[in-house]
Short mmCIF file of N, CA and C in Angstrom, two decimals:
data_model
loop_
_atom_site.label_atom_id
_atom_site.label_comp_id
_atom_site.label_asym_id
_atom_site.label_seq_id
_atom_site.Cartn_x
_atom_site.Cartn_y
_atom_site.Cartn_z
N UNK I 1 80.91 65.42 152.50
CA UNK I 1 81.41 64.81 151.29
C UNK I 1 82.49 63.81 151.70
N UNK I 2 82.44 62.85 150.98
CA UNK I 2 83.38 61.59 151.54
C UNK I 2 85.21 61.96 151.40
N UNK I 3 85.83 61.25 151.84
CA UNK I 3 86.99 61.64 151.54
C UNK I 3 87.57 61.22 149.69
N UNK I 4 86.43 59.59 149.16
CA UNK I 4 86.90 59.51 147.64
C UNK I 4 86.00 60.82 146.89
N UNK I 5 85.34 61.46 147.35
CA UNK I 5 84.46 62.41 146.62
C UNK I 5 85.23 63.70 146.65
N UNK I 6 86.12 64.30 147.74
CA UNK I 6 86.84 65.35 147.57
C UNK I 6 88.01 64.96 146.61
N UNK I 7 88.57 64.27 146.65
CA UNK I 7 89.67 63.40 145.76
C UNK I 7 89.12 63.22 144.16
N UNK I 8 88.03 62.73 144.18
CA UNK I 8 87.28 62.88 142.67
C UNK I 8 87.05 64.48 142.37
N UNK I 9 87.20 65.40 143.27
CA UNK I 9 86.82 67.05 142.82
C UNK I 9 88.11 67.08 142.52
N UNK I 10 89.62 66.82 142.74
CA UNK I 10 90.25 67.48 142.63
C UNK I 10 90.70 66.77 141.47
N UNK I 11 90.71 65.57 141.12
CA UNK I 11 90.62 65.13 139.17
C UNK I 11 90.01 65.58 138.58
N UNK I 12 88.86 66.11 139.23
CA UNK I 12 88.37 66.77 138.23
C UNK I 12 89.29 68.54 137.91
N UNK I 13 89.14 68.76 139.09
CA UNK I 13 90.11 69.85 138.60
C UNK I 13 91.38 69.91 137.91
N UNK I 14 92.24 68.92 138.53
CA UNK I 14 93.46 68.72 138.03
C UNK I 14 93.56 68.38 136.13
N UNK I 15 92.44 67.58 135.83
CA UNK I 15 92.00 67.05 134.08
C UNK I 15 91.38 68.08 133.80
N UNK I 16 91.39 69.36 134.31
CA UNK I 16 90.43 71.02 133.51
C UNK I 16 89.08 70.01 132.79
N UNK I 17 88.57 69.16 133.67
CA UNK I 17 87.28 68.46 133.28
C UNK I 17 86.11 69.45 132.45
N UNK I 18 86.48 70.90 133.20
CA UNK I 18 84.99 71.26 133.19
C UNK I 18 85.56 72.83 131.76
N UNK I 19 86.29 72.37 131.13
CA UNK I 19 86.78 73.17 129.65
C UNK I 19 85.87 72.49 128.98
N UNK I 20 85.62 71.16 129.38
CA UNK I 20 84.89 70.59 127.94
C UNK I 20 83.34 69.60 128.48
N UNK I 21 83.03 69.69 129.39
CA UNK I 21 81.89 69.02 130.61
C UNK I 21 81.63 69.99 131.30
N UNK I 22 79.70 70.58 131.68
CA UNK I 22 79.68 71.19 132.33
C UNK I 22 78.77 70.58 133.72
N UNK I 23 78.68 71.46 134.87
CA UNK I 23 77.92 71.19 135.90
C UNK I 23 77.02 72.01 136.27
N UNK I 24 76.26 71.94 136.61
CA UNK I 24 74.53 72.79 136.58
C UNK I 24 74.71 73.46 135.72
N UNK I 25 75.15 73.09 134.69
CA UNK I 25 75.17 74.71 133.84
C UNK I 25 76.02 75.25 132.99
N UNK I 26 77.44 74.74 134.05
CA UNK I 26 78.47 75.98 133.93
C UNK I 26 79.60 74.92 133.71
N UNK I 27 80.23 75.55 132.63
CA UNK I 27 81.64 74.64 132.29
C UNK I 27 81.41 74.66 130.11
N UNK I 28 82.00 74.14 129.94
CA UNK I 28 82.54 74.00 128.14
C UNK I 28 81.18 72.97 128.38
N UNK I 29 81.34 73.26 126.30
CA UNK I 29 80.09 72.49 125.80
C UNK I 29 80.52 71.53 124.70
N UNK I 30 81.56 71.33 124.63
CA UNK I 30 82.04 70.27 124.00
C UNK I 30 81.62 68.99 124.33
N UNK I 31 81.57 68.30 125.48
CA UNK I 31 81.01 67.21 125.76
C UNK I 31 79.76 67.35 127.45
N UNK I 32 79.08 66.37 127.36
CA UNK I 32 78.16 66.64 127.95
C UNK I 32 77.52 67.32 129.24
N UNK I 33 76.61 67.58 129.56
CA UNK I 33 76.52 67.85 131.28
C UNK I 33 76.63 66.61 131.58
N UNK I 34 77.27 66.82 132.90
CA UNK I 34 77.29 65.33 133.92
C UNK I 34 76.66 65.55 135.39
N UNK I 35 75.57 66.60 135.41
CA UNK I 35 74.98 66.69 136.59
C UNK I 35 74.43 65.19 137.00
N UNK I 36 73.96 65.41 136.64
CA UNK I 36 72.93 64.25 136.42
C UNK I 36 73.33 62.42 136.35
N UNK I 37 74.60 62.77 135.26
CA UNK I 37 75.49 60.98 135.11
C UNK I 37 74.98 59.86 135.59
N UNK I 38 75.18 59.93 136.75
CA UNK I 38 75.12 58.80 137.36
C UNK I 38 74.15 58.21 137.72
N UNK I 39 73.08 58.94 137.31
CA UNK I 39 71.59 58.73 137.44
C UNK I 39 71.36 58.07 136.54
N UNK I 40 72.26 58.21 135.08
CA UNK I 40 71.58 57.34 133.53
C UNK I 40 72.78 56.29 133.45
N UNK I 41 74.17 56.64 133.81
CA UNK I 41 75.13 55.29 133.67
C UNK I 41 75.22 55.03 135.11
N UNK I 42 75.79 53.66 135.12
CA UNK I 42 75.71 53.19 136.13
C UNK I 42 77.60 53.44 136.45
N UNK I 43 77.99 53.00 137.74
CA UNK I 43 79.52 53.31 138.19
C UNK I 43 80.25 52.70 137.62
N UNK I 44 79.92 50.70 137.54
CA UNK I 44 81.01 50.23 136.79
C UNK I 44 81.40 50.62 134.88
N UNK I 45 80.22 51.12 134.26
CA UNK I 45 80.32 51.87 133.11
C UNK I 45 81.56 52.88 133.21
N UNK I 46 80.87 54.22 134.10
CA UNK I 46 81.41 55.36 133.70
C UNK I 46 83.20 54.99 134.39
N UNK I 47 83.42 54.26 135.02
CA UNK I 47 84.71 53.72 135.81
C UNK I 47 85.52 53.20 134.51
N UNK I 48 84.43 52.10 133.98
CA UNK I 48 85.27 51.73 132.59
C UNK I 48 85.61 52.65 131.50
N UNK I 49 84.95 52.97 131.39
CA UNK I 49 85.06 54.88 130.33
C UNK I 49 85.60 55.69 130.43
N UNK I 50 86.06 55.78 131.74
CA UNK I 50 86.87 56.29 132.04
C UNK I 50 88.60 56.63 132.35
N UNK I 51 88.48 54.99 132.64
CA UNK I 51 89.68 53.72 132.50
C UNK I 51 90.35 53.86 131.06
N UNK I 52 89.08 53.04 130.26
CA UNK I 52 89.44 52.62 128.88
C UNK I 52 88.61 53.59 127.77
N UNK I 53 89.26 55.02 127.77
CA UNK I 53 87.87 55.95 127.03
C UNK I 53 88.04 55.49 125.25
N UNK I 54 86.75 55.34 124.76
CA UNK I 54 86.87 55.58 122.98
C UNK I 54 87.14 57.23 122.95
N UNK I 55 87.46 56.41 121.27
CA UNK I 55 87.41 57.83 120.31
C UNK I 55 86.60 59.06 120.66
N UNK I 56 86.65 60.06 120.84
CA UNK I 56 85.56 61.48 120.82
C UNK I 56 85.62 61.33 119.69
N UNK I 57 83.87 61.78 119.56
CA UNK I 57 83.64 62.59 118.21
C UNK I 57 83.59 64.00 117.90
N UNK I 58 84.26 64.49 116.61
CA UNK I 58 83.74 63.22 115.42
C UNK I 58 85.20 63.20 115.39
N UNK I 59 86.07 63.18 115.91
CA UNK I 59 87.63 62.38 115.65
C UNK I 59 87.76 61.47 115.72
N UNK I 60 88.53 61.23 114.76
CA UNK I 60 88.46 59.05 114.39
C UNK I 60 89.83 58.74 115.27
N UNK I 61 91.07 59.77 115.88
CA UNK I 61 91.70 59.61 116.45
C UNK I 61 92.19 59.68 117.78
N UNK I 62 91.38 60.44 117.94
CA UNK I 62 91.77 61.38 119.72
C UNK I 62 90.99 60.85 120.58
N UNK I 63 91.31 60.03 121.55
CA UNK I 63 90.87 59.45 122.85
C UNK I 63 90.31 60.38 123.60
N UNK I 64 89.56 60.29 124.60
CA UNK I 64 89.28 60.86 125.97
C UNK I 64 90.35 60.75 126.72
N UNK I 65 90.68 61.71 127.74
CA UNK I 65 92.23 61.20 128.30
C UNK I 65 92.02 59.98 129.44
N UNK I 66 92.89 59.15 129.04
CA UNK I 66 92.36 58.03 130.66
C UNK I 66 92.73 58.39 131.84
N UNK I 67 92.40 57.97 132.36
CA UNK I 67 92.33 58.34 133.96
C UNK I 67 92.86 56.29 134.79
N UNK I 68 93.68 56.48 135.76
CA UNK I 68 94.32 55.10 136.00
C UNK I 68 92.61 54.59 137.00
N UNK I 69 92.98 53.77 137.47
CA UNK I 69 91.42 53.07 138.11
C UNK I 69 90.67 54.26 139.32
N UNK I 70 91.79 54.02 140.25
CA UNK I 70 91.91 54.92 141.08
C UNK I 70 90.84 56.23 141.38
N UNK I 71 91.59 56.79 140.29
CA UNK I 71 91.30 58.37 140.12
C UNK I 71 90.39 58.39 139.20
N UNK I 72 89.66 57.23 138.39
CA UNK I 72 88.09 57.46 137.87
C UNK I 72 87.19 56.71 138.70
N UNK I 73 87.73 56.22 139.59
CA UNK I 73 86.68 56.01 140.68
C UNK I 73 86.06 57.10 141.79
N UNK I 74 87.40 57.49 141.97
CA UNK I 74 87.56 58.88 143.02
C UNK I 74 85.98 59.90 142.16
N UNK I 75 86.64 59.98 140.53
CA UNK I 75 85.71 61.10 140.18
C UNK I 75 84.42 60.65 139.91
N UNK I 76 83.93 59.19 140.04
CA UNK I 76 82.50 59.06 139.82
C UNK I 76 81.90 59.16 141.13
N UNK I 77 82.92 58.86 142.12
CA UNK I 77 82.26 59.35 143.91
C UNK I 77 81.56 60.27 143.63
N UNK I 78 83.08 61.56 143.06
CA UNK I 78 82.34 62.78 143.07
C UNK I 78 81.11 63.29 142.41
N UNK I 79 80.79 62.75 141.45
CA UNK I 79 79.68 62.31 140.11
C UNK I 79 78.59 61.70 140.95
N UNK I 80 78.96 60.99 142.07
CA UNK I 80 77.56 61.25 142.88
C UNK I 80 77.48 61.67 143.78
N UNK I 81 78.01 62.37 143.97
CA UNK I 81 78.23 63.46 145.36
C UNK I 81 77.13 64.73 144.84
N UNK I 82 77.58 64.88 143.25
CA UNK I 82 77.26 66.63 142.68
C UNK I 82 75.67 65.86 142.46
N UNK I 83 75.22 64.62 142.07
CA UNK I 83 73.89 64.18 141.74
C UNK I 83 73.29 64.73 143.17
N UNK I 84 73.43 64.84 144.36
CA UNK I 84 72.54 64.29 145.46
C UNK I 84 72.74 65.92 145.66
N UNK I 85 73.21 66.91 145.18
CA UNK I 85 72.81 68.34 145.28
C UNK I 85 71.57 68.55 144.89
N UNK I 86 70.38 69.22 145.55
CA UNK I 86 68.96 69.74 144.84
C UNK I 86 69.41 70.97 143.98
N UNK I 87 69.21 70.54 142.65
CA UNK I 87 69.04 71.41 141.39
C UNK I 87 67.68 71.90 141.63
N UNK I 88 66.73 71.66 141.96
CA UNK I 88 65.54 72.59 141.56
C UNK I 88 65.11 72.44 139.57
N UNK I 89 65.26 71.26 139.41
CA UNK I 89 65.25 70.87 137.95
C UNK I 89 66.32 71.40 137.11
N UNK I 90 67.35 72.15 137.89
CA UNK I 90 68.48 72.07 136.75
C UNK I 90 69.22 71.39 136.54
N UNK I 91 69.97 70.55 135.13
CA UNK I 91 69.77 71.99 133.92
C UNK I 91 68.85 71.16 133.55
N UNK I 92 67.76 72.16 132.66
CA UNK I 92 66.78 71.80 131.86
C UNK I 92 67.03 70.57 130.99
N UNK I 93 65.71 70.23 130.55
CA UNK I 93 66.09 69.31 129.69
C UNK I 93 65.73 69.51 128.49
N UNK I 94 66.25 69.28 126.99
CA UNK I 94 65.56 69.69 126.33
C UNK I 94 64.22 70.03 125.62
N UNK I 95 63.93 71.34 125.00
CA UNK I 95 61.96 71.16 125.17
C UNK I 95 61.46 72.07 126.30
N UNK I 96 62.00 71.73 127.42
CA UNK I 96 61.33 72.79 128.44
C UNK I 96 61.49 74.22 128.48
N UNK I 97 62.23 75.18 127.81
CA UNK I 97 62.09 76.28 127.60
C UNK I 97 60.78 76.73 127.05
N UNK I 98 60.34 75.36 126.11
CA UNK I 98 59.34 75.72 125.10
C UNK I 98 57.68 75.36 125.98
N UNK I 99 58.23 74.74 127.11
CA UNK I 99 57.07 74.10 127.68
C UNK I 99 57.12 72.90 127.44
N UNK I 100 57.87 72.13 126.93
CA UNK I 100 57.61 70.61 125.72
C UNK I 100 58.40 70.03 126.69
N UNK I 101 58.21 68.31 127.03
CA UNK I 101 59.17 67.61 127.27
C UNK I 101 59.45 66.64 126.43
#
């Protein structure tokens, strides 16, 4: 793991990321899995979103917390560090419990 990818684990730890984001699985369900992320946004996105976050919903007030450049770069390293782990298709996607994709 690179040295910005251990540095992106520990924002993530340090922001209790995973109270409200989970990884294979495991973590709060408030906002999304991010196994996967970086596979559907691209870096300079999730960097900016991270930078400059909107509103969460459905609060018309409460930001995502920002993160300075730095240290949302660090954590999208890590965001593709956790992608290039073999899940073995986890987590599901929705539908496939049922057989359905």
């Amino acid at each position: 793991m690179s040295e910005e990818a251990v540095s992106g684990k520990l924002v993530w730890q340090r922001h209790n990321c995973v109270s409200c984001h989970t990884l294979f699985g495991n973590g709060g369900y408030e906002g999304d899995d991010l196994t996967q992320i970086t596979a559907k946004k691209g870096s300079s996105y999730l960097i900016q979103y991270l930078v400059h976050p909107p509103v969460m919903r459905p609060n018309k007030y409460t930001h995502h917390p920002a993160l300075n450049e730095i240290d949302a770069k660090n954590l999208v390293e890590y965001l593709h560090y956790v992608q290039t782990i073999p899940t073995l298709g986890w987590p599901p996607q929705h539908g496939d419990a049922e057989g359905n994709s």
